[in-house]
Each structure stands twice: as C-alpha cells, then as structure tokens.
Amino acid sequence: MDPSPAHPPGDLLNWLELPRDVTASILLKLGAIEILTSAQKVCSLWRNICKDPSMWRAVDMRNLGDFDINIDYDLEKMCQHAVDRSGGELVDINIEHFGTDELLKYITESSSKLRRLRLVSCYSISDKGLSEAAGKLPLLEELDISYCSLSKESLEAVGRCCPLLKSLKFNNHGYRRPRIECDEDALAIAESMPELRHLQLFGNKLTNDGLLAVLGGCPKIESLDLRHCFNVTLTGDLGRRCADSIKHLRSPCDSTSDYEFDTEIHDSVSFDEDSASEFSDIDYFSDDDWYYELSGDSDSSDFDMYENGDFFDLSDHGEFIFD
C-alpha cells in the first residue's frame, strides 16, 4: 500500500510551517535587491529571517545596467543597509554597475573578512579609491575589476595589500586598430601578485614581453584567458611554454561564445572616460534615511503588510524603510 501523502489532495502547503533553515535557503536564492524590496515584507517570519546576519555573508547587488532600477531605488544606500545587516561577516559582494569610491570605502571599513569583490563597470571607482580600499582587505582572494577606469596604480596597491589574492579579472574591450602596445598592467601584476592561480585579461594591450613577465612573476597560474589580446602571438617557445605550464589557456583568437560581456571589437574607436561617463551620471532618489520612494501614481495597496498574523495598510505612507 502506498504511504499517505504528506498533504492530502486539496490541502494547501503553509509556507510558514517550513523549517527555518529551509525557508532561509529559499530566500538566499534571491538577490539582495529582491530581499530588501520584496521578500522581507511578506510576513514577520520572513522578515525575521532576512535580518539574520548569516543571510548577508554574500551580497549580490548587480543590476546589469538596468537604469529603471537605479531610478526607483537608491542602490548605494540599499547596499550600505545590506552591509550593516551582515554584522561584519560579509565575505562576498557584487556592486556591479553602480559602485563608487564612497560605497567601496563604506564596505571595506565594515567588512575586514571580505574574500570576493566584484566591481564590473564601476566607472566611479578611481585608482585612489581602490588603492585605499585594498589596504583594508588582507583576506581578499578574488577580485573582478573589469571595464573600470583603473590603471597599474591600483593593481600595484592590490598586489601589495592583498597577499592572498588568487583570482583576478581585469578585462576590457578588444582593439586590433589602432595598434597600441602597453605592458604596464602585465608588469604590475607580475611584480605584485605571485599567488595568482586564475587570471583573465580579455582585451588587454599586453605584448609577448608582458606575458613573459606574468609567467615569470606568477608561477602558480593554472588558468589564463588572453582572448582579444591581439598584441600577443602564442607561437614558438612562448606558445610551448604556455601550453606546458598552464592547464586552461584561452588564446587571443579563441571563441568568445561563453564570455559574459560584449565581445565586439572596437577598432578605430577610443573607449575613453568621456564615453564611459554616460553610464555613471545617474541621479538617484535619496532622502537621508530612505532608499525607496513610491511614485505619485503608485497604488499603495500593493504594499499591504503582514505582521503578527494580521495585514495592515500602508496607503498613508509615502515612503518607507525597514531597519
């Protein structure tokens, strides 16, 4: 005889009866933005779970360049709120597309245990900002600073201050023309990051000399991505050396089908800070202690809350935040 089902047909599963750790596991599938703006408002139990510091050891605030989200929310203030909730236990954070020097300073001053940091397309983070932040990240192991306005200065600072760094992504847009050769980034990496295991330099302007320096200064590298590094020629002794010493090698002309960003080759065009500024000059709604503001035509009834077993109406509240 088949055992009786846990819930007879027609019965509804009560989400509030799930074990706390199961509920927490489900909520962790959401990003920080979804938790702060939606999930924690469902009921008092979920809100209580969402305030647990263990929920904030990893904070994913990526918005993929969605400017509509930027307009609706002050992402910087929301991120600060998430960092506060971690209680100093933050180990992994992604502030892709909206990071600034000020936000990076706030994060690093509160999160000495940080091991993974992703700053992709953060044009408002400067060499000075990253250099100062690196001094507070002695445990950092993984860093992604792709498509930022950064130079060898911050690479050197990261290398000096983060001796445990094992993975670096420092990607850019690839160019064949005009042909510009520059080994500054490669030399900074070679001279300061001996513990690297994984290095991605998509679209870098390094030459064979720069690559030789990296191979010599970072002898533990296991994976190296040189796609769209068109000044590198992996032939002869250099090609053999790379093939013999590196387990996972991506050559300049290898397929980019699995690369997560734009792979267009920007020939004859200079992608400078002026063109990048259009991605950073965004005005956010911010009102001191608030990171969310209802628009004038919003239906407040959509934000009714459940607390202590009862629903209550927030229709009289124009803006709100939960501590």
XYZ file of C-alpha atoms in Angstrom:
323
model
C 0.000 0.000 0.000
C 1.328 3.439 -0.921
C 2.021 5.701 2.037
C -0.372 8.568 2.514
C 0.834 11.837 1.015
C 2.240 14.376 3.467
C -0.502 16.750 2.379
C -3.845 15.271 1.229
C -5.075 16.410 -2.189
C -6.687 19.806 -1.990
C -4.712 20.881 1.076
C -2.502 23.938 0.636
C 1.073 23.932 1.882
C 1.580 26.577 4.562
C 4.937 28.202 3.845
C 5.123 29.347 7.461
C 5.351 25.712 8.560
C 8.578 25.063 6.672
C 11.688 24.581 8.832
C 13.530 27.848 9.321
C 16.685 26.628 7.569
C 14.664 25.554 4.518
C 12.987 28.951 4.305
C 16.366 30.669 4.658
C 17.772 28.504 1.872
C 14.896 29.513 -0.413
C 15.306 33.205 0.370
C 19.040 33.018 -0.301
C 18.214 32.212 -3.927
C 17.065 35.815 -4.256
C 19.409 38.734 -4.708
C 19.821 41.430 -2.093
C 17.611 43.846 -4.027
C 14.714 41.365 -4.097
C 15.065 40.613 -0.393
C 15.144 44.266 0.661
C 12.313 45.391 -1.579
C 10.015 42.360 -1.564
C 10.747 39.171 0.360
C 11.205 40.712 3.804
C 7.773 42.323 3.522
C 5.817 39.098 3.115
C 5.395 38.258 6.808
C 7.017 38.680 10.205
C 8.752 35.281 9.987
C 10.391 36.066 6.667
C 11.367 39.486 7.916
C 12.985 37.965 10.980
C 14.950 35.515 8.828
C 16.003 38.287 6.452
C 17.535 40.217 9.356
C 19.800 37.313 10.337
C 23.472 38.233 9.625
C 24.016 34.779 8.098
C 21.731 35.836 5.227
C 24.158 38.611 4.310
C 27.521 36.871 4.148
C 27.186 37.151 0.349
C 25.542 40.270 -1.111
C 24.729 40.368 -4.831
C 23.651 43.893 -5.782
C 24.225 43.600 -9.520
C 21.659 45.428 -11.620
C 23.076 44.635 -15.067
C 22.879 48.269 -16.101
C 19.114 48.416 -15.571
C 18.669 52.155 -15.250
C 14.985 51.759 -14.315
C 16.125 50.110 -11.079
C 18.534 52.982 -10.471
C 15.695 55.471 -10.834
C 13.375 53.619 -8.441
C 15.931 52.814 -5.752
C 18.994 54.357 -4.175
C 21.161 51.280 -4.667
C 24.083 52.748 -2.759
C 22.002 53.253 0.370
C 20.435 49.809 -0.014
C 23.890 48.285 -0.274
C 25.001 50.051 2.900
C 21.920 48.630 4.615
C 22.856 45.109 3.442
C 26.426 45.555 4.690
C 25.114 46.684 8.086
C 22.938 43.571 8.325
C 25.961 41.328 7.768
C 27.333 42.325 11.157
C 30.912 42.220 9.915
C 30.539 38.717 8.453
C 30.439 39.778 4.787
C 32.769 37.674 2.612
C 31.415 38.196 -0.925
C 29.906 41.302 -2.556
C 28.971 42.401 -6.066
C 28.292 46.100 -6.712
C 28.401 45.815 -10.483
C 27.432 48.936 -12.465
C 26.890 51.354 -9.558
C 29.899 51.183 -7.223
C 31.595 54.418 -6.146
C 34.658 55.313 -4.086
C 32.396 56.267 -1.185
C 30.476 52.980 -1.267
C 33.659 50.939 -1.554
C 35.055 52.763 1.473
C 31.877 52.018 3.452
C 32.069 48.334 2.548
C 35.732 47.839 3.356
C 35.585 49.726 6.647
C 32.837 47.349 7.809
C 33.981 44.076 6.237
C 37.514 43.015 7.127
C 36.686 39.373 6.252
C 35.871 40.102 2.608
C 37.251 37.448 0.245
C 35.435 38.133 -3.050
C 34.807 41.547 -4.596
C 33.216 42.310 -7.984
C 33.339 45.888 -9.327
C 32.487 45.422 -13.007
C 31.638 48.617 -14.943
C 32.100 50.812 -11.880
C 33.419 53.916 -13.626
C 33.013 55.972 -10.455
C 35.685 53.956 -8.649
C 39.118 55.558 -9.002
C 42.657 54.291 -8.591
C 42.843 56.169 -5.297
C 39.548 54.695 -4.094
C 40.513 51.100 -4.879
C 44.051 51.559 -3.530
C 42.738 52.808 -0.194
C 40.147 50.027 -0.042
C 42.780 47.362 -0.764
C 44.591 48.343 2.414
C 41.595 47.106 4.404
C 41.245 43.764 2.581
C 44.066 41.496 3.780
C 41.976 38.339 3.216
C 40.827 39.133 -0.345
C 41.158 36.129 -2.667
C 39.073 37.020 -5.750
C 38.780 40.402 -7.474
C 36.946 41.429 -10.649
C 37.673 44.997 -11.761
C 36.744 44.659 -15.430
C 35.583 47.621 -17.517
C 36.587 50.201 -14.917
C 38.733 53.331 -15.269
C 41.663 51.809 -13.384
C 45.388 51.601 -14.061
C 48.586 49.959 -12.851
C 48.485 52.163 -9.733
C 45.545 50.302 -8.220
C 46.830 46.924 -9.460
C 50.077 47.505 -7.592
C 48.201 48.528 -4.453
C 46.035 45.414 -4.606
C 49.111 43.260 -5.039
C 50.849 44.851 -2.045
C 47.859 44.788 0.284
C 46.147 41.532 -0.691
C 48.801 38.798 -0.450
C 46.200 36.001 -0.623
C 44.789 37.099 -3.988
C 44.324 34.029 -6.190
C 41.944 35.201 -8.913
C 41.974 38.452 -10.889
C 39.743 39.568 -13.744
C 40.926 42.773 -15.410
C 39.086 42.791 -18.721
C 38.461 45.467 -21.310
C 37.242 45.956 -24.873
C 39.480 44.406 -27.517
C 41.108 46.502 -30.273
C 43.024 45.462 -33.370
C 43.353 49.013 -34.698
C 44.865 51.344 -33.797
C 47.600 49.001 -32.619
C 48.552 50.141 -29.130
C 51.021 48.108 -27.100
C 51.150 48.544 -23.342
C 52.660 46.172 -20.776
C 52.070 48.330 -17.682
C 49.170 46.222 -16.390
C 51.012 42.959 -17.022
C 54.159 44.182 -15.265
C 52.176 45.425 -12.254
C 50.521 42.012 -11.955
C 53.795 40.132 -12.446
C 55.622 42.174 -9.816
C 52.995 42.095 -7.073
C 50.701 39.028 -7.358
C 52.806 35.866 -7.035
C 49.947 33.756 -5.629
C 47.617 34.131 -8.621
C 46.016 30.930 -9.902
C 43.453 32.429 -12.269
C 43.992 35.483 -14.478
C 41.623 36.882 -17.095
C 42.927 39.746 -19.246
C 40.313 39.810 -22.013
C 41.060 42.672 -24.430
C 44.308 43.757 -22.757
C 47.044 45.556 -24.739
C 49.920 43.495 -23.346
C 52.586 42.092 -25.663
C 54.637 38.904 -25.613
C 57.074 40.667 -23.265
C 54.276 41.420 -20.817
C 53.064 37.835 -20.996
C 56.594 36.552 -20.295
C 56.726 38.796 -17.238
C 53.395 37.399 -15.985
C 54.587 33.814 -16.484
C 57.739 34.574 -14.546
C 56.161 36.575 -11.727
C 53.060 34.414 -11.274
C 54.361 30.837 -11.492
C 51.255 29.290 -9.905
C 48.813 30.359 -12.630
C 46.550 27.475 -13.671
C 44.132 29.318 -15.973
C 44.900 32.259 -18.237
C 42.423 33.997 -20.547
C 44.039 36.107 -23.274
C 41.122 36.354 -25.687
C 41.165 39.550 -27.772
C 44.727 40.309 -26.609
C 45.764 40.925 -30.200
C 49.335 42.001 -29.440
C 50.163 38.505 -28.155
C 51.361 35.775 -30.515
C 51.441 32.310 -28.969
C 53.948 30.683 -31.286
C 57.392 29.171 -30.886
C 58.918 28.909 -27.418
C 56.317 31.194 -25.820
C 53.454 29.098 -27.136
C 55.079 25.903 -25.939
C 55.788 27.390 -22.514
C 52.152 28.425 -22.090
C 50.902 25.042 -23.253
C 53.227 23.212 -20.854
C 52.701 25.341 -17.725
C 49.042 26.434 -17.913
C 46.208 23.930 -17.561
C 43.468 26.127 -19.022
C 44.672 28.568 -21.678
C 42.448 30.754 -23.839
C 44.344 32.195 -26.801
C 43.750 35.647 -28.360
C 41.574 34.300 -31.185
C 39.706 31.603 -29.260
C 35.909 31.542 -29.315
C 34.131 34.112 -27.129
C 30.774 32.330 -27.142
C 30.944 31.676 -23.404
C 32.104 35.176 -22.457
C 29.525 37.071 -20.413
C 30.037 40.593 -21.797
C 30.066 42.376 -25.151
C 32.719 40.872 -27.429
C 32.536 43.429 -30.216
C 35.967 44.532 -31.404
C 36.052 48.319 -31.135
C 38.500 49.067 -33.942
C 39.363 52.697 -34.721
C 37.320 53.899 -31.730
C 38.679 55.069 -28.397
C 36.561 53.988 -25.448
C 37.625 56.732 -23.058
C 36.332 58.108 -19.789
C 34.143 60.666 -21.575
C 32.138 57.947 -23.313
C 32.053 55.889 -20.127
C 30.590 58.778 -18.138
C 27.168 58.261 -19.686
C 26.901 55.082 -17.652
C 27.704 56.749 -14.327
C 25.930 60.119 -14.421
C 22.690 58.854 -12.908
C 20.638 60.719 -10.355
C 19.288 58.505 -7.596
C 16.351 59.164 -5.323
C 17.786 59.623 -1.850
C 16.263 61.157 1.227
C 18.698 60.631 4.081
C 17.295 57.545 5.798
C 15.178 56.263 2.890
C 16.119 54.106 -0.060
C 12.669 53.549 -1.559
C 10.114 56.106 -2.622
C 6.647 55.472 -4.017
C 5.940 57.381 -7.191
C 2.930 59.673 -7.263
C 0.858 57.253 -9.319
C 1.743 54.145 -7.308
C -1.028 52.111 -5.779
C -0.050 51.854 -2.120
C -2.427 48.969 -1.622
C 0.105 46.818 -3.450
C 2.348 47.148 -0.400
C -0.002 45.895 2.310
C 2.000 44.186 5.041
C 1.539 41.124 7.163
C 2.675 41.426 10.748
C 1.900 39.264 13.786
C -0.830 37.389 11.942
C -2.658 40.477 10.609
C -2.463 42.521 7.450
C -2.294 46.276 7.666
C -2.470 49.004 5.044
C 0.439 51.292 4.178
C -1.663 53.567 1.987
C -0.966 56.560 4.212
C 2.790 56.144 3.926
C 4.540 57.854 1.045
C 7.972 56.337 1.691
C 9.290 53.670 3.981
C 12.235 51.566 5.026
C 12.617 48.666 7.434
C 15.509 48.663 9.859
